[in-house]
Amino acid sequence: MDFSREVKPILARRCFSCHGPQTQEGGLRLDGREAAVAALESGLLAIVPGDSAGSELLARVTAEDESLRMPPEGKGLSGREVDVLRRWIDEGAAYQKHWAFVAPVKQEPPAIAGDLQSWVRTPIDAFVLAQLEANRLQPAPRADKRTLCRRAYFDLTGLPPTEEELAEFLSDESPDAWERLIDKLLASPHYGERWGRHWLDLVRFAETNSFERDGAKPNAWKYRDYVIRSFNDDKPYDQFVREQLAGDELDQVTRDSIIATGYYRLGIWDDEPADAVQSRSDELDDLIATTSQAFLGLTVGCARCHDHKIDPIPQRDYYGLAAFLADVTAYGDRGDQTGNNQWDLSSPEEAARRRALREQVELVEREKTSMEEVGVKRMEAPDQRRSETHEREALLSEKLQDYLNESERAQYQQTLGRLEAARRELQELGEPESALALAKCDAQPAPTHLNVRGNPHVPGDVVEPRFPQLFGAATPTIAAAPAGARSAGRRKVLADWIASKDNLLTSRVIANRIWQHHFGRGIVRSANNFGELGDAPTHPELLDWLAVWLTEHDWKLKPLHRLIMTSSAYQMSSQADEGALAVDPLNDHLWRFDMRRLGAEELRDATLAASGRLNRALYGPSFYPQMSEEVLATQSMPGNGWGQSTAEEQSRRSVYVFVKRSLLTPLLTAFDFPDVDASCEARFNTTQPGQALSLLNGEFANEQARHLAERVRAEAGDQPREQVARAIEITLGRPATEAEIADGLGLMQQLAEEHGREPQEALRYWCLVALNQNEFLYLD
């Protein structure tokens, strides 16, 4: 029996709260074997290895007397859970390390014999088929070519195939047609837009700071474009990791690696906190939680206030990670909201000159203010008070000269001249190109303290940078940064460790994410939590095989996509089977392909593609979708920070929508666009009334239905039958059936006769119906 997969989750969910690392009621502790088999305070033995009948644990979880049954609150253990514990004890009650805390091993794919041997196209299929056969299941048949074409286009580009692209693939009878289609889509620039959006979910990408004012994060869009470019260029994942965590500390710092450090500036930020110390601690905690979940699949943030209750992550490990990030300055402050987060991308010479001029301006401004104060102190009390208000400049212009002697006036005029000259020279240099980035660091950070109960106002012991103990990695020795250094040099050590092929989790986590976005869920469903309370992998040997395969292939993600998509497992249909549904209703063993609804961005982009209005331009500043006055009124300051974009810009792909935390786009949120305040491992996939209202009554859907009607009329002419059929061909990528044509003609006739609608308006309603069909909204 596999302790980690079958037994430990039961103990963790049902027992550890009273008998775990924090609390040991009755002297019982179940998170380690030595304590679990020891005598209790009562003298009884909770676990007698090899003898479940003599084990008090089994007696308590099966007791009929409610005063004796464990757990004392909530529902008792299910029959299956009791059976697992009984078998485990009878087999010797062995404890093993949690599967994720053991290094992945690339096992040989299982040998397959018999009739289904030909089903194995890649090693992936051998792992999947072996598990299907062990559970007496059969794989679903291969999906038809039209289904596969749509699946590939949406999975790799987030867009439907055009009619020409679909026809080209359907007519291609060559044996490698599928492989060549995949290669074509992986080479598409739209691949980066699709897969970059998945990464943006993980790092809680947004372009504003949240809280009441929700101020803008200038140039945040450049980080988004960096992510899209990185995927399009098939940048090795280990390099992608290093650039975001330590792009300013690499041996070769590039424009991309600087922009990548915008990762540190994406979170929420309070520009007027009630408790500045607590706010700074919260900002750092957000970075630790996001970094540990996105890159390592661990909930290290749970150890902020106490030792992790389930995973072997003591509180000291949390602050050890915090020490790596100690040189990361706060996003900003009320007096300077850009200095820490806007990096001058000019040449080093130009940037140095601009920096020197700014310092000179600041120095001369201080001299000017000091001279002015000499005169102000000689003024009457009412004027002195006036100098502290918004009328200061008017006062100085009116009276300052009267309160300075001749020498002081001459020196003041000279200072004004120097200030004007410095400002003019700075203006002549022009505004630099800037990027949201880790623009300012604290190269000599204060010591990191373990905060007692997570309270930053109660600092405890000093903690040096250290890796979580569960990894078994040696504590790094990091020399103090030399005088004049820009940063502390610690983040590069952290980045190198996370991006190492020897890290227990990094390759597993990203391989699981790639699998997740192809199959609708990961081999580990809790993609941000590979810890002991996360979901066990459905195919653990396959996950390890993929993780090692990825590192052996230079961390390149495009070959991994190709490997997955050329497997028979990926090419199965979503066809149901009553027998398989009875055995495996959740499809954990992967006997078919799961049908899914299009994501929010896919749905909006597919609608624009159908209407003929999609603007496929790549990269650049974000655009603002049209918002109703009612939606804008939901802000504390209605309309504040929401710009105007042209109709052409508003037709761009949804990945370029401006993401304002206090004003997310309603159409996207209706279709489960994520909360952008925290890392999102997987989006909800809901079906709720707001979706139907958005697609039937929403302004965007009706506007695109009008454009689709114009397109249909231009391409099909004025005959209603041809119009109805053409709308189906465009939206669904196949010929219309006679039943669909009859439905469309009947609707248009009813609209004309009973509601007095003009033919073009009746056609618009039919186009709206076409855009609302399940076949348009769902992907087989």
Short mmCIF file of N, CA, C and O in Angstrom, two decimals, residues 197-243:
data_model
loop_
_atom_site.label_atom_id
_atom_site.label_comp_id
_atom_site.label_asym_id
_atom_site.label_seq_id
_atom_site.Cartn_x
_atom_site.Cartn_y
_atom_site.Cartn_z
N ARG A 197 -0.88 33.81 -21.18
CA ARG A 197 -2.02 34.13 -20.31
C ARG A 197 -2.09 33.14 -19.14
O ARG A 197 -2.43 33.52 -18.02
N HIS A 198 -1.77 31.87 -19.39
CA HIS A 198 -1.74 30.90 -18.29
C HIS A 198 -0.74 31.33 -17.22
O HIS A 198 -1.01 31.21 -16.02
N TRP A 199 0.44 31.79 -17.65
CA TRP A 199 1.45 32.21 -16.68
C TRP A 199 1.00 33.47 -15.94
O TRP A 199 1.24 33.61 -14.73
N LEU A 200 0.34 34.38 -16.62
CA LEU A 200 -0.12 35.60 -15.97
C LEU A 200 -1.10 35.29 -14.85
O LEU A 200 -1.15 36.00 -13.84
N ASP A 201 -1.90 34.25 -15.00
CA ASP A 201 -2.79 33.82 -13.91
C ASP A 201 -1.98 33.45 -12.67
O ASP A 201 -2.35 33.78 -11.54
N LEU A 202 -0.89 32.75 -12.90
CA LEU A 202 -0.07 32.26 -11.77
C LEU A 202 0.57 33.39 -10.99
O LEU A 202 0.67 33.33 -9.76
N VAL A 203 1.02 34.43 -11.69
CA VAL A 203 1.77 35.50 -11.02
C VAL A 203 0.88 36.70 -10.68
O VAL A 203 1.35 37.78 -10.43
N ARG A 204 -0.43 36.48 -10.67
CA ARG A 204 -1.47 37.48 -10.35
C ARG A 204 -1.24 38.81 -11.07
O ARG A 204 -1.24 39.89 -10.47
N PHE A 205 -1.07 38.71 -12.40
CA PHE A 205 -0.79 39.90 -13.20
C PHE A 205 -1.97 40.86 -13.18
O PHE A 205 -3.11 40.47 -13.42
N ALA A 206 -1.68 42.11 -12.91
CA ALA A 206 -2.65 43.19 -13.02
C ALA A 206 -1.87 44.47 -13.24
O ALA A 206 -0.65 44.52 -13.01
N GLU A 207 -2.55 45.51 -13.66
CA GLU A 207 -1.87 46.76 -14.00
C GLU A 207 -2.20 47.89 -13.05
O GLU A 207 -1.91 49.05 -13.34
N THR A 208 -2.80 47.55 -11.91
CA THR A 208 -3.08 48.54 -10.87
C THR A 208 -2.78 47.93 -9.51
O THR A 208 -2.55 46.73 -9.38
N ASN A 209 -2.84 48.78 -8.47
CA ASN A 209 -2.36 48.39 -7.14
C ASN A 209 -3.42 47.90 -6.18
O ASN A 209 -3.10 47.46 -5.08
N SER A 210 -4.71 48.04 -6.52
CA SER A 210 -5.81 47.67 -5.63
C SER A 210 -5.98 48.74 -4.54
O SER A 210 -5.44 49.84 -4.64
N PHE A 211 -6.74 48.41 -3.52
CA PHE A 211 -7.12 49.33 -2.46
C PHE A 211 -7.95 50.48 -3.03
O PHE A 211 -8.32 50.48 -4.20
N GLU A 212 -8.23 51.47 -2.23
CA GLU A 212 -9.25 52.47 -2.61
C GLU A 212 -8.90 53.21 -3.89
O GLU A 212 -9.73 53.34 -4.79
N ARG A 213 -7.67 53.70 -4.01
CA ARG A 213 -7.32 54.48 -5.20
C ARG A 213 -6.98 53.59 -6.40
O ARG A 213 -7.12 54.01 -7.54
N ASP A 214 -6.52 52.40 -6.14
CA ASP A 214 -6.21 51.43 -7.20
C ASP A 214 -5.39 52.10 -8.32
O ASP A 214 -5.70 51.99 -9.50
N GLY A 215 -4.31 52.78 -7.90
CA GLY A 215 -3.49 53.50 -8.86
C GLY A 215 -2.80 52.58 -9.86
O GLY A 215 -2.58 51.39 -9.61
N ALA A 216 -2.45 53.15 -11.00
CA ALA A 216 -1.86 52.36 -12.10
C ALA A 216 -0.43 51.95 -11.77
O ALA A 216 0.30 52.64 -11.06
N LYS A 217 -0.05 50.80 -12.31
CA LYS A 217 1.35 50.35 -12.31
C LYS A 217 1.90 50.70 -13.68
O LYS A 217 1.67 49.96 -14.66
N PRO A 218 2.63 51.79 -13.81
CA PRO A 218 3.11 52.20 -15.14
C PRO A 218 3.94 51.11 -15.81
O PRO A 218 4.77 50.46 -15.18
N ASN A 219 3.67 50.91 -17.09
CA ASN A 219 4.46 49.98 -17.92
C ASN A 219 4.35 48.52 -17.52
O ASN A 219 5.20 47.71 -17.92
N ALA A 220 3.30 48.15 -16.80
CA ALA A 220 3.13 46.74 -16.45
C ALA A 220 2.95 45.89 -17.71
O ALA A 220 3.33 44.71 -17.73
N TRP A 221 2.41 46.48 -18.76
CA TRP A 221 2.18 45.72 -20.00
C TRP A 221 3.48 45.18 -20.59
O TRP A 221 3.46 44.18 -21.33
N LYS A 222 4.60 45.79 -20.27
CA LYS A 222 5.87 45.29 -20.81
C LYS A 222 6.24 43.95 -20.20
O LYS A 222 6.87 43.12 -20.86
N TYR A 223 5.86 43.73 -18.95
CA TYR A 223 6.06 42.40 -18.36
C TYR A 223 5.18 41.39 -19.08
O TYR A 223 5.64 40.28 -19.41
N ARG A 224 3.93 41.74 -19.34
CA ARG A 224 3.05 40.84 -20.08
C ARG A 224 3.64 40.49 -21.44
O ARG A 224 3.67 39.31 -21.85
N ASP A 225 4.16 41.48 -22.15
CA ASP A 225 4.76 41.21 -23.46
C ASP A 225 6.03 40.36 -23.34
O ASP A 225 6.32 39.53 -24.21
N TYR A 226 6.79 40.58 -22.26
CA TYR A 226 7.96 39.73 -22.02
C TYR A 226 7.55 38.27 -21.90
O TYR A 226 8.21 37.38 -22.45
N VAL A 227 6.49 38.01 -21.18
CA VAL A 227 6.02 36.63 -20.99
C VAL A 227 5.60 36.04 -22.34
O VAL A 227 5.96 34.90 -22.68
N ILE A 228 4.84 36.79 -23.13
CA ILE A 228 4.39 36.30 -24.43
C ILE A 228 5.59 36.01 -25.33
O ILE A 228 5.66 34.96 -25.99
N ARG A 229 6.55 36.92 -25.38
CA ARG A 229 7.76 36.72 -26.20
C ARG A 229 8.53 35.49 -25.74
O ARG A 229 9.05 34.72 -26.56
N SER A 230 8.61 35.31 -24.43
CA SER A 230 9.37 34.17 -23.90
C SER A 230 8.77 32.85 -24.36
O SER A 230 9.50 31.92 -24.72
N PHE A 231 7.46 32.75 -24.33
CA PHE A 231 6.81 31.53 -24.80
C PHE A 231 6.99 31.37 -26.31
O PHE A 231 7.27 30.27 -26.80
N ASN A 232 6.83 32.46 -27.05
CA ASN A 232 7.01 32.36 -28.50
C ASN A 232 8.42 31.95 -28.88
O ASN A 232 8.64 31.20 -29.83
N ASP A 233 9.40 32.44 -28.13
CA ASP A 233 10.80 32.11 -28.41
C ASP A 233 11.20 30.74 -27.85
O ASP A 233 12.34 30.32 -28.05
N ASP A 234 10.29 30.08 -27.17
CA ASP A 234 10.57 28.81 -26.49
C ASP A 234 11.79 28.95 -25.60
O ASP A 234 12.71 28.12 -25.59
N LYS A 235 11.78 30.03 -24.84
CA LYS A 235 12.87 30.25 -23.88
C LYS A 235 12.91 29.09 -22.89
O LYS A 235 11.86 28.70 -22.35
N PRO A 236 14.05 28.50 -22.63
CA PRO A 236 14.11 27.40 -21.66
C PRO A 236 13.49 27.83 -20.34
O PRO A 236 13.74 28.95 -19.85
N TYR A 237 12.69 26.95 -19.76
CA TYR A 237 11.95 27.32 -18.55
C TYR A 237 12.88 27.70 -17.41
O TYR A 237 12.57 28.61 -16.63
N ASP A 238 14.04 27.04 -17.29
CA ASP A 238 14.95 27.40 -16.19
C ASP A 238 15.45 28.82 -16.35
O ASP A 238 15.62 29.55 -15.36
N GLN A 239 15.68 29.25 -17.60
CA GLN A 239 16.09 30.64 -17.83
C GLN A 239 14.95 31.60 -17.51
O GLN A 239 15.15 32.67 -16.93
N PHE A 240 13.74 31.22 -17.89
CA PHE A 240 12.54 32.01 -17.62
C PHE A 240 12.39 32.24 -16.12
O PHE A 240 12.07 33.35 -15.66
N VAL A 241 12.65 31.21 -15.33
CA VAL A 241 12.59 31.32 -13.88
C VAL A 241 13.66 32.27 -13.36
O VAL A 241 13.38 33.18 -12.57
N ARG A 242 14.89 32.08 -13.82
CA ARG A 242 16.00 32.90 -13.33
C ARG A 242 15.79 34.37 -13.67
O ARG A 242 16.11 35.25 -12.86
N GLU A 243 15.29 34.66 -14.85
CA GLU A 243 15.10 36.06 -15.25
C GLU A 243 14.09 36.76 -14.35
O GLU A 243 14.28 37.93 -13.99
#
